[in-house]
Amino acid sequence: VPTQIIHISDLHIQNEDSDENRHLLLIVRKIIAEYQKEVSFTAVLITGDMVDDGDERQYKRARQILDPLYSVGFRVFAIPGNHDYGKDGVCAEAGRFEFFKSSFLNPADPASCTFPQMARFGDHFLVGLNSMQAECGFWDGLLADGELGETQINDTAVLLDALLERPSSQKVILYLHHHPFLITDDGFIGFIRNVYERIGHSLKDGEMFMESLRGKVDLLLFGHEHRHLDFSGTRVSAQYGIPIILSAGRCTSVRKEYRVKEDGRIDKETVLNEGMLGRLIRIEDNGDVSFKTLVF
Ligand SMILES: [Fe+2]
């Protein structure tokens, strides 16, 4: 039996009826319509920003909209992003994580609420991280950046080391909210973006983290940038020794997927897809991995 992962990100669910809420409802319906028959080997993986302000009512709405996925039997894996921790994603409060836990994790099982967390799905290992874990201090909590923290990076390394001896058909899929390396754009826009990234949008300990992954991870998945990109086979994937690196755009709004050039920069001339975007990743029994963008 193959293994399938539907990767979506950045739902940004609101209290009131909003485009985001309506779009997610539509996405949930489409996933069920198309993949329910494959539910036993298909997981839905959501890389954070479930809600827009870390608000308790928003969490309830988000869970309510996603509930049909759970009830038809999809395994759903979710991790938090900066917007799950506070208003507009720029003032993180640790206490908001409690709402995340009660909506998407199992508070009765503390191990399910700590990161890194590893789950088995099919023959494979899904390792989820919380890129807000070290980001909730008085100053740290400001702006939209993230920080895994030394403890989480070290714990992840220990966990990944223990998987090094696995057969090559068993894949390690690592996922987090923040993009762990700088996504570079050309020209003046690129310059401004890079300043903005460095001030308050990136993963502060991303470089250290990426270095610690070399040769240990088969797929790296993230969101946060709202840009739907495939870095596989580029300079980025060679630099960190990770064959497949994918970011998912903000699935609840219309986005363009651009081609990523060999040097890791974005080719704005080439639009590959446009719409509400997600991805389907498929791992065959022999370990062959393929993926495609889903336009919901
Ligand atoms: Fe985010």
PDB file of N, CA, C and O in Angstrom, residues 32-105:
ATOM      1  N   ILE A  32     -12.371  15.146   1.048  1.00  0.00           N
ATOM      2  CA  ILE A  32     -13.208  13.977   1.349  1.00  0.00           C
ATOM      3  C   ILE A  32     -13.742  13.360   0.057  1.00  0.00           C
ATOM      4  O   ILE A  32     -13.677  12.141  -0.133  1.00  0.00           O
ATOM      5  N   ALA A  33     -14.217  14.202  -0.859  1.00  0.00           N
ATOM      6  CA  ALA A  33     -14.783  13.678  -2.104  1.00  0.00           C
ATOM      7  C   ALA A  33     -13.729  12.887  -2.883  1.00  0.00           C
ATOM      8  O   ALA A  33     -14.022  11.844  -3.459  1.00  0.00           O
ATOM      9  N   GLU A  34     -12.497  13.382  -2.893  1.00  0.00           N
ATOM     10  CA  GLU A  34     -11.494  12.739  -3.744  1.00  0.00           C
ATOM     11  C   GLU A  34     -10.678  11.646  -3.068  1.00  0.00           C
ATOM     12  O   GLU A  34     -10.168  10.755  -3.737  1.00  0.00           O
ATOM     13  N   TYR A  35     -10.524  11.735  -1.765  1.00  0.00           N
ATOM     14  CA  TYR A  35      -9.580  10.812  -1.114  1.00  0.00           C
ATOM     15  C   TYR A  35     -10.203   9.920  -0.046  1.00  0.00           C
ATOM     16  O   TYR A  35      -9.501   9.135   0.567  1.00  0.00           O
ATOM     17  N   GLN A  36     -11.492  10.044   0.179  1.00  0.00           N
ATOM     18  CA  GLN A  36     -12.099   9.226   1.231  1.00  0.00           C
ATOM     19  C   GLN A  36     -11.842   7.731   1.006  1.00  0.00           C
ATOM     20  O   GLN A  36     -11.586   6.992   1.943  1.00  0.00           O
ATOM     21  N   LYS A  37     -11.871   7.313  -0.275  1.00  0.00           N
ATOM     22  CA  LYS A  37     -11.663   5.883  -0.543  1.00  0.00           C
ATOM     23  C   LYS A  37     -10.224   5.454  -0.238  1.00  0.00           C
ATOM     24  O   LYS A  37      -9.939   4.267  -0.134  1.00  0.00           O
ATOM     25  N   GLU A  38      -9.337   6.440  -0.099  1.00  0.00           N
ATOM     26  CA  GLU A  38      -7.934   6.122   0.195  1.00  0.00           C
ATOM     27  C   GLU A  38      -7.563   6.523   1.624  1.00  0.00           C
ATOM     28  O   GLU A  38      -6.384   6.671   1.954  1.00  0.00           O
ATOM     29  N   VAL A  39      -8.599   6.666   2.448  1.00  0.00           N
ATOM     30  CA  VAL A  39      -8.403   7.244   3.776  1.00  0.00           C
ATOM     31  C   VAL A  39      -7.445   6.426   4.657  1.00  0.00           C
ATOM     32  O   VAL A  39      -6.730   6.981   5.492  1.00  0.00           O
ATOM     33  N   SER A  40      -7.399   5.110   4.425  1.00  0.00           N
ATOM     34  CA  SER A  40      -6.570   4.273   5.305  1.00  0.00           C
ATOM     35  C   SER A  40      -5.082   4.532   5.096  1.00  0.00           C
ATOM     36  O   SER A  40      -4.277   4.225   5.961  1.00  0.00           O
ATOM     37  N   PHE A  41      -4.704   5.094   3.952  1.00  0.00           N
ATOM     38  CA  PHE A  41      -3.275   5.365   3.738  1.00  0.00           C
ATOM     39  C   PHE A  41      -3.012   6.833   3.374  1.00  0.00           C
ATOM     40  O   PHE A  41      -1.986   7.163   2.800  1.00  0.00           O
ATOM     41  N   THR A  42      -3.966   7.713   3.720  1.00  0.00           N
ATOM     42  CA  THR A  42      -3.796   9.138   3.418  1.00  0.00           C
ATOM     43  C   THR A  42      -3.893   9.969   4.693  1.00  0.00           C
ATOM     44  O   THR A  42      -4.869   9.846   5.435  1.00  0.00           O
ATOM     45  N   ALA A  43      -2.882  10.800   4.926  1.00  0.00           N
ATOM     46  CA  ALA A  43      -2.902  11.703   6.081  1.00  0.00           C
ATOM     47  C   ALA A  43      -3.046  13.134   5.590  1.00  0.00           C
ATOM     48  O   ALA A  43      -2.683  13.456   4.461  1.00  0.00           O
ATOM     49  N   VAL A  44      -3.588  13.982   6.453  1.00  0.00           N
ATOM     50  CA  VAL A  44      -3.635  15.416   6.153  1.00  0.00           C
ATOM     51  C   VAL A  44      -2.686  16.096   7.132  1.00  0.00           C
ATOM     52  O   VAL A  44      -2.793  15.906   8.342  1.00  0.00           O
ATOM     53  N   LEU A  45      -1.751  16.841   6.584  1.00  0.00           N
ATOM     54  CA  LEU A  45      -0.726  17.469   7.412  1.00  0.00           C
ATOM     55  C   LEU A  45      -0.834  18.991   7.255  1.00  0.00           C
ATOM     56  O   LEU A  45      -0.827  19.501   6.137  1.00  0.00           O
ATOM     57  N   ILE A  46      -0.965  19.670   8.383  1.00  0.00           N
ATOM     58  CA  ILE A  46      -1.212  21.126   8.336  1.00  0.00           C
ATOM     59  C   ILE A  46      -0.068  21.839   9.068  1.00  0.00           C
ATOM     60  O   ILE A  46       0.121  21.651  10.272  1.00  0.00           O
ATOM     61  N   THR A  47       0.669  22.667   8.315  1.00  0.00           N
ATOM     62  CA  THR A  47       1.854  23.286   8.908  1.00  0.00           C
ATOM     63  C   THR A  47       1.561  24.682   9.484  1.00  0.00           C
ATOM     64  O   THR A  47       2.208  25.663   9.146  1.00  0.00           O
ATOM     65  N   GLY A  48       0.609  24.743  10.384  1.00  0.00           N
ATOM     66  CA  GLY A  48       0.461  25.916  11.237  1.00  0.00           C
ATOM     67  C   GLY A  48      -0.350  27.076  10.708  1.00  0.00           C
ATOM     68  O   GLY A  48      -0.817  27.083   9.577  1.00  0.00           O
ATOM     69  N   ASP A  49      -0.506  28.072  11.595  1.00  0.00           N
ATOM     70  CA  ASP A  49      -1.432  29.185  11.389  1.00  0.00           C
ATOM     71  C   ASP A  49      -2.826  28.641  11.092  1.00  0.00           C
ATOM     72  O   ASP A  49      -3.461  28.974  10.094  1.00  0.00           O
ATOM     73  N   MET A  50      -3.272  27.812  12.022  1.00  0.00           N
ATOM     74  CA  MET A  50      -4.627  27.261  11.931  1.00  0.00           C
ATOM     75  C   MET A  50      -5.633  28.404  12.028  1.00  0.00           C
ATOM     76  O   MET A  50      -6.650  28.417  11.349  1.00  0.00           O
ATOM     77  N   VAL A  51      -5.331  29.348  12.937  1.00  0.00           N
ATOM     78  CA  VAL A  51      -6.239  30.481  13.181  1.00  0.00           C
ATOM     79  C   VAL A  51      -5.464  31.782  12.999  1.00  0.00           C
ATOM     80  O   VAL A  51      -4.236  31.775  12.857  1.00  0.00           O
ATOM     81  N   ASP A  52      -6.187  32.886  13.027  1.00  0.00           N
ATOM     82  CA  ASP A  52      -5.543  34.159  12.710  1.00  0.00           C
ATOM     83  C   ASP A  52      -4.957  34.874  13.929  1.00  0.00           C
ATOM     84  O   ASP A  52      -3.966  35.596  13.812  1.00  0.00           O
ATOM     85  N   ASP A  53      -5.580  34.692  15.106  1.00  0.00           N
ATOM     86  CA  ASP A  53      -5.162  35.467  16.288  1.00  0.00           C
ATOM     87  C   ASP A  53      -4.929  34.631  17.551  1.00  0.00           C
ATOM     88  O   ASP A  53      -4.897  35.185  18.647  1.00  0.00           O
ATOM     89  N   GLY A  54      -4.835  33.325  17.407  1.00  0.00           N
ATOM     90  CA  GLY A  54      -4.684  32.484  18.605  1.00  0.00           C
ATOM     91  C   GLY A  54      -5.886  32.563  19.523  1.00  0.00           C
ATOM     92  O   GLY A  54      -5.792  32.284  20.722  1.00  0.00           O
ATOM     93  N   ASP A  55      -7.016  32.923  18.968  1.00  0.00           N
ATOM     94  CA  ASP A  55      -8.225  33.171  19.747  1.00  0.00           C
ATOM     95  C   ASP A  55      -8.997  31.862  19.972  1.00  0.00           C
ATOM     96  O   ASP A  55      -9.120  31.043  19.060  1.00  0.00           O
ATOM     97  N   GLU A  56      -9.522  31.702  21.180  1.00  0.00           N
ATOM     98  CA  GLU A  56     -10.177  30.440  21.531  1.00  0.00           C
ATOM     99  C   GLU A  56     -11.368  30.127  20.619  1.00  0.00           C
ATOM    100  O   GLU A  56     -11.556  28.989  20.185  1.00  0.00           O
ATOM    101  N   ARG A  57     -12.146  31.146  20.298  1.00  0.00           N
ATOM    102  CA  ARG A  57     -13.308  30.904  19.426  1.00  0.00           C
ATOM    103  C   ARG A  57     -12.871  30.541  18.015  1.00  0.00           C
ATOM    104  O   ARG A  57     -13.486  29.708  17.357  1.00  0.00           O
ATOM    105  N   GLN A  58     -11.809  31.184  17.562  1.00  0.00           N
ATOM    106  CA  GLN A  58     -11.283  30.831  16.228  1.00  0.00           C
ATOM    107  C   GLN A  58     -10.854  29.364  16.198  1.00  0.00           C
ATOM    108  O   GLN A  58     -11.098  28.649  15.226  1.00  0.00           O
ATOM    109  N   TYR A  59     -10.214  28.933  17.280  1.00  0.00           N
ATOM    110  CA  TYR A  59      -9.800  27.521  17.347  1.00  0.00           C
ATOM    111  C   TYR A  59     -11.000  26.594  17.258  1.00  0.00           C
ATOM    112  O   TYR A  59     -10.965  25.561  16.585  1.00  0.00           O
ATOM    113  N   LYS A  60     -12.077  26.976  17.956  1.00  0.00           N
ATOM    114  CA  LYS A  60     -13.266  26.121  17.918  1.00  0.00           C
ATOM    115  C   LYS A  60     -13.840  26.054  16.504  1.00  0.00           C
ATOM    116  O   LYS A  60     -14.264  24.995  16.048  1.00  0.00           O
ATOM    117  N   ARG A  61     -13.844  27.209  15.828  1.00  0.00           N
ATOM    118  CA  ARG A  61     -14.324  27.247  14.437  1.00  0.00           C
ATOM    119  C   ARG A  61     -13.442  26.364  13.546  1.00  0.00           C
ATOM    120  O   ARG A  61     -13.932  25.587  12.738  1.00  0.00           O
ATOM    121  N   ALA A  62     -12.129  26.514  13.713  1.00  0.00           N
ATOM    122  CA  ALA A  62     -11.192  25.758  12.872  1.00  0.00           C
ATOM    123  C   ALA A  62     -11.415  24.255  13.053  1.00  0.00           C
ATOM    124  O   ALA A  62     -11.500  23.499  12.078  1.00  0.00           O
ATOM    125  N   ARG A  63     -11.534  23.857  14.310  1.00  0.00           N
ATOM    126  CA  ARG A  63     -11.725  22.429  14.579  1.00  0.00           C
ATOM    127  C   ARG A  63     -13.051  21.935  14.000  1.00  0.00           C
ATOM    128  O   ARG A  63     -13.134  20.851  13.423  1.00  0.00           O
ATOM    129  N   GLN A  64     -14.054  22.810  14.142  1.00  0.00           N
ATOM    130  CA  GLN A  64     -15.386  22.466  13.621  1.00  0.00           C
ATOM    131  C   GLN A  64     -15.347  22.266  12.091  1.00  0.00           C
ATOM    132  O   GLN A  64     -15.912  21.307  11.567  1.00  0.00           O
ATOM    133  N   ILE A  65     -14.637  23.167  11.407  1.00  0.00           N
ATOM    134  CA  ILE A  65     -14.581  23.062   9.940  1.00  0.00           C
ATOM    135  C   ILE A  65     -13.782  21.822   9.519  1.00  0.00           C
ATOM    136  O   ILE A  65     -14.096  21.161   8.539  1.00  0.00           O
ATOM    137  N   LEU A  66     -12.720  21.510  10.290  1.00  0.00           N
ATOM    138  CA  LEU A  66     -11.872  20.363   9.935  1.00  0.00           C
ATOM    139  C   LEU A  66     -12.446  19.029  10.408  1.00  0.00           C
ATOM    140  O   LEU A  66     -12.008  17.967   9.965  1.00  0.00           O
ATOM    141  N   ASP A  67     -13.422  19.086  11.305  1.00  0.00           N
ATOM    142  CA  ASP A  67     -13.950  17.872  11.927  1.00  0.00           C
ATOM    143  C   ASP A  67     -14.324  16.750  10.960  1.00  0.00           C
ATOM    144  O   ASP A  67     -14.021  15.582  11.238  1.00  0.00           O
ATOM    145  N   PRO A  68     -14.974  17.057   9.832  1.00  0.00           N
ATOM    146  CA  PRO A  68     -15.331  15.975   8.906  1.00  0.00           C
ATOM    147  C   PRO A  68     -14.129  15.130   8.470  1.00  0.00           C
ATOM    148  O   PRO A  68     -14.276  13.930   8.250  1.00  0.00           O
ATOM    149  N   LEU A  69     -12.939  15.742   8.385  1.00  0.00           N
ATOM    150  CA  LEU A  69     -11.745  14.958   8.026  1.00  0.00           C
ATOM    151  C   LEU A  69     -11.483  13.898   9.084  1.00  0.00           C
ATOM    152  O   LEU A  69     -11.194  12.742   8.774  1.00  0.00           O
ATOM    153  N   TYR A  70     -11.593  14.315  10.355  1.00  0.00           N
ATOM    154  CA  TYR A  70     -11.376  13.376  11.455  1.00  0.00           C
ATOM    155  C   TYR A  70     -12.465  12.312  11.431  1.00  0.00           C
ATOM    156  O   TYR A  70     -12.175  11.133  11.598  1.00  0.00           O
ATOM    157  N   SER A  71     -13.712  12.725  11.210  1.00  0.00           N
ATOM    158  CA  SER A  71     -14.779  11.730  11.359  1.00  0.00           C
ATOM    159  C   SER A  71     -14.828  10.722  10.217  1.00  0.00           C
ATOM    160  O   SER A  71     -15.281   9.612  10.433  1.00  0.00           O
ATOM    161  N   VAL A  72     -14.326  11.088   9.020  1.00  0.00           N
ATOM    162  CA  VAL A  72     -14.265  10.036   7.994  1.00  0.00           C
ATOM    163  C   VAL A  72     -12.994   9.190   8.139  1.00  0.00           C
ATOM    164  O   VAL A  72     -12.817   8.224   7.398  1.00  0.00           O
ATOM    165  N   GLY A  73     -12.126   9.546   9.067  1.00  0.00           N
ATOM    166  CA  GLY A  73     -11.003   8.665   9.406  1.00  0.00           C
ATOM    167  C   GLY A  73      -9.629   9.095   8.938  1.00  0.00           C
ATOM    168  O   GLY A  73      -8.667   8.332   9.064  1.00  0.00           O
ATOM    169  N   PHE A  74      -9.479  10.309   8.404  1.00  0.00           N
ATOM    170  CA  PHE A  74      -8.137  10.761   8.033  1.00  0.00           C
ATOM    171  C   PHE A  74      -7.299  10.965   9.293  1.00  0.00           C
ATOM    172  O   PHE A  74      -7.796  11.503  10.284  1.00  0.00           O
ATOM    173  N   ARG A  75      -6.047  10.548   9.244  1.00  0.00           N
ATOM    174  CA  ARG A  75      -5.113  10.975  10.290  1.00  0.00           C
ATOM    175  C   ARG A  75      -4.791  12.429   9.981  1.00  0.00           C
ATOM    176  O   ARG A  75      -4.446  12.780   8.857  1.00  0.00           O
ATOM    177  N   VAL A  76      -4.913  13.296  10.977  1.00  0.00           N
ATOM    178  CA  VAL A  76      -4.612  14.714  10.778  1.00  0.00           C
ATOM    179  C   VAL A  76      -3.445  15.086  11.687  1.00  0.00           C
ATOM    180  O   VAL A  76      -3.476  14.818  12.882  1.00  0.00           O
ATOM    181  N   PHE A  77      -2.408  15.634  11.086  1.00  0.00           N
ATOM    182  CA  PHE A  77      -1.248  16.084  11.858  1.00  0.00           C
ATOM    183  C   PHE A  77      -1.195  17.606  11.779  1.00  0.00           C
ATOM    184  O   PHE A  77      -1.202  18.172  10.674  1.00  0.00           O
ATOM    185  N   ALA A  78      -1.155  18.259  12.929  1.00  0.00           N
ATOM    186  CA  ALA A  78      -1.131  19.728  12.932  1.00  0.00           C
ATOM    187  C   ALA A  78      -0.067  20.226  13.902  1.00  0.00           C
ATOM    188  O   ALA A  78       0.165  19.630  14.949  1.00  0.00           O
ATOM    189  N   ILE A  79       0.580  21.295  13.501  1.00  0.00           N
ATOM    190  CA  ILE A  79       1.552  21.964  14.383  1.00  0.00           C
ATOM    191  C   ILE A  79       1.219  23.459  14.394  1.00  0.00           C
ATOM    192  O   ILE A  79       0.593  23.959  13.475  1.00  0.00           O
ATOM    193  N   PRO A  80       1.649  24.165  15.446  1.00  0.00           N
ATOM    194  CA  PRO A  80       1.288  25.583  15.532  1.00  0.00           C
ATOM    195  C   PRO A  80       2.221  26.513  14.761  1.00  0.00           C
ATOM    196  O   PRO A  80       3.386  26.201  14.522  1.00  0.00           O
ATOM    197  N   GLY A  81       1.679  27.675  14.392  1.00  0.00           N
ATOM    198  CA  GLY A  81       2.462  28.747  13.786  1.00  0.00           C
ATOM    199  C   GLY A  81       2.337  30.020  14.604  1.00  0.00           C
ATOM    200  O   GLY A  81       1.662  30.030  15.642  1.00  0.00           O
ATOM    201  N   ASN A  82       2.947  31.083  14.139  1.00  0.00           N
ATOM    202  CA  ASN A  82       2.932  32.333  14.917  1.00  0.00           C
ATOM    203  C   ASN A  82       1.518  32.879  15.132  1.00  0.00           C
ATOM    204  O   ASN A  82       1.208  33.406  16.196  1.00  0.00           O
ATOM    205  N   HIS A  83       0.638  32.721  14.146  1.00  0.00           N
ATOM    206  CA  HIS A  83      -0.728  33.240  14.320  1.00  0.00           C
ATOM    207  C   HIS A  83      -1.532  32.422  15.329  1.00  0.00           C
ATOM    208  O   HIS A  83      -2.549  32.900  15.816  1.00  0.00           O
ATOM    209  N   ASP A  84      -1.075  31.215  15.622  1.00  0.00           N
ATOM    210  CA  ASP A  84      -1.768  30.403  16.621  1.00  0.00           C
ATOM    211  C   ASP A  84      -1.422  30.855  18.033  1.00  0.00           C
ATOM    212  O   ASP A  84      -1.989  30.368  19.009  1.00  0.00           O
ATOM    213  N   TYR A  85      -0.473  31.761  18.130  1.00  0.00           N
ATOM    214  CA  TYR A  85       0.036  32.192  19.434  1.00  0.00           C
ATOM    215  C   TYR A  85      -0.355  33.609  19.816  1.00  0.00           C
ATOM    216  O   TYR A  85      -0.012  34.086  20.891  1.00  0.00           O
ATOM    217  N   GLY A  86      -1.029  34.354  18.921  1.00  0.00           N
ATOM    218  CA  GLY A  86      -1.393  35.708  19.330  1.00  0.00           C
ATOM    219  C   GLY A  86      -1.907  36.548  18.187  1.00  0.00           C
ATOM    220  O   GLY A  86      -1.834  36.162  17.015  1.00  0.00           O
ATOM    221  N   LYS A  87      -2.424  37.707  18.568  1.00  0.00           N
ATOM    222  CA  LYS A  87      -3.095  38.602  17.622  1.00  0.00           C
ATOM    223  C   LYS A  87      -2.212  38.906  16.420  1.00  0.00           C
ATOM    224  O   LYS A  87      -1.062  39.305  16.550  1.00  0.00           O
ATOM    225  N   ASP A  88      -2.771  38.710  15.235  1.00  0.00           N
ATOM    226  CA  ASP A  88      -2.094  38.990  13.967  1.00  0.00           C
ATOM    227  C   ASP A  88      -0.740  38.294  13.816  1.00  0.00           C
ATOM    228  O   ASP A  88       0.057  38.660  12.954  1.00  0.00           O
ATOM    229  N   GLY A  89      -0.490  37.346  14.674  1.00  0.00           N
ATOM    230  CA  GLY A  89       0.763  36.584  14.569  1.00  0.00           C
ATOM    231  C   GLY A  89       1.993  37.353  14.991  1.00  0.00           C
ATOM    232  O   GLY A  89       3.112  36.924  14.721  1.00  0.00           O
ATOM    233  N   VAL A  90       1.808  38.483  15.691  1.00  0.00           N
ATOM    234  CA  VAL A  90       2.983  39.297  16.032  1.00  0.00           C
ATOM    235  C   VAL A  90       3.168  39.540  17.525  1.00  0.00           C
ATOM    236  O   VAL A  90       4.042  40.301  17.923  1.00  0.00           O
ATOM    237  N   CYS A  91       2.343  38.944  18.366  1.00  0.00           N
ATOM    238  CA  CYS A  91       2.591  39.084  19.811  1.00  0.00           C
ATOM    239  C   CYS A  91       2.265  37.766  20.506  1.00  0.00           C
ATOM    240  O   CYS A  91       1.169  37.550  21.012  1.00  0.00           O
ATOM    241  N   ALA A  92       3.249  36.893  20.477  1.00  0.00           N
ATOM    242  CA  ALA A  92       3.045  35.521  20.948  1.00  0.00           C
ATOM    243  C   ALA A  92       2.884  35.451  22.464  1.00  0.00           C
ATOM    244  O   ALA A  92       3.628  36.067  23.203  1.00  0.00           O
ATOM    245  N   GLU A  93       1.884  34.690  22.898  1.00  0.00           N
ATOM    246  CA  GLU A  93       1.690  34.405  24.322  1.00  0.00           C
ATOM    247  C   GLU A  93       1.642  32.882  24.473  1.00  0.00           C
ATOM    248  O   GLU A  93       0.845  32.224  23.811  1.00  0.00           O
ATOM    249  N   ALA A  94       2.472  32.369  25.372  1.00  0.00           N
ATOM    250  CA  ALA A  94       2.568  30.920  25.544  1.00  0.00           C
ATOM    251  C   ALA A  94       1.204  30.303  25.872  1.00  0.00           C
ATOM    252  O   ALA A  94       0.894  29.188  25.451  1.00  0.00           O
ATOM    253  N   GLY A  95       0.368  31.044  26.612  1.00  0.00           N
ATOM    254  CA  GLY A  95      -0.920  30.520  27.067  1.00  0.00           C
ATOM    255  C   GLY A  95      -1.852  30.117  25.926  1.00  0.00           C
ATOM    256  O   GLY A  95      -2.708  29.244  26.088  1.00  0.00           O
ATOM    257  N   ARG A  96      -1.675  30.735  24.766  1.00  0.00           N
ATOM    258  CA  ARG A  96      -2.563  30.430  23.632  1.00  0.00           C
ATOM    259  C   ARG A  96      -2.364  29.012  23.107  1.00  0.00           C
ATOM    260  O   ARG A  96      -3.244  28.469  22.432  1.00  0.00           O
ATOM    261  N   PHE A  97      -1.212  28.455  23.407  1.00  0.00           N
ATOM    262  CA  PHE A  97      -0.935  27.084  22.969  1.00  0.00           C
ATOM    263  C   PHE A  97      -1.924  26.100  23.598  1.00  0.00           C
ATOM    264  O   PHE A  97      -2.187  25.038  23.031  1.00  0.00           O
ATOM    265  N   GLU A  98      -2.464  26.480  24.771  1.00  0.00           N
ATOM    266  CA  GLU A  98      -3.454  25.603  25.419  1.00  0.00           C
ATOM    267  C   GLU A  98      -4.667  25.399  24.499  1.00  0.00           C
ATOM    268  O   GLU A  98      -5.224  24.311  24.442  1.00  0.00           O
ATOM    269  N   PHE A  99      -5.071  26.460  23.805  1.00  0.00           N
ATOM    270  CA  PHE A  99      -6.223  26.335  22.891  1.00  0.00           C
ATOM    271  C   PHE A  99      -5.867  25.412  21.719  1.00  0.00           C
ATOM    272  O   PHE A  99      -6.682  24.641  21.253  1.00  0.00           O
ATOM    273  N   PHE A 100      -4.619  25.562  21.256  1.00  0.00           N
ATOM    274  CA  PHE A 100      -4.166  24.687  20.169  1.00  0.00           C
ATOM    275  C   PHE A 100      -4.237  23.234  20.615  1.00  0.00           C
ATOM    276  O   PHE A 100      -4.753  22.367  19.907  1.00  0.00           O
ATOM    277  N   LYS A 101      -3.693  22.997  21.832  1.00  0.00           N
ATOM    278  CA  LYS A 101      -3.671  21.626  22.354  1.00  0.00           C
ATOM    279  C   LYS A 101      -5.076  21.042  22.437  1.00  0.00           C
ATOM    280  O   LYS A 101      -5.317  19.924  21.996  1.00  0.00           O
ATOM    281  N   SER A 102      -5.999  21.805  23.002  1.00  0.00           N
ATOM    282  CA  SER A 102      -7.320  21.200  23.200  1.00  0.00           C
ATOM    283  C   SER A 102      -8.070  21.034  21.881  1.00  0.00           C
ATOM    284  O   SER A 102      -8.978  20.208  21.795  1.00  0.00           O
ATOM    285  N   SER A 103      -7.681  21.775  20.844  1.00  0.00           N
ATOM    286  CA  SER A 103      -8.357  21.608  19.554  1.00  0.00           C
ATOM    287  C   SER A 103      -7.716  20.535  18.672  1.00  0.00           C
ATOM    288  O   SER A 103      -8.412  19.822  17.965  1.00  0.00           O
ATOM    289  N   PHE A 104      -6.380  20.467  18.701  1.00  0.00           N
ATOM    290  CA  PHE A 104      -5.699  19.623  17.700  1.00  0.00           C
ATOM    291  C   PHE A 104      -4.746  18.577  18.246  1.00  0.00           C
ATOM    292  O   PHE A 104      -4.200  17.790  17.487  1.00  0.00           O
ATOM    293  N   LEU A 105      -4.509  18.587  19.559  1.00  0.00           N
ATOM    294  CA  LEU A 105      -3.650  17.565  20.148  1.00  0.00           C
ATOM    295  C   LEU A 105      -4.463  16.865  21.231  1.00  0.00           C
ATOM    296  O   LEU A 105      -5.654  17.103  21.354  1.00  0.00           O
TER     297      LEU A 105
END
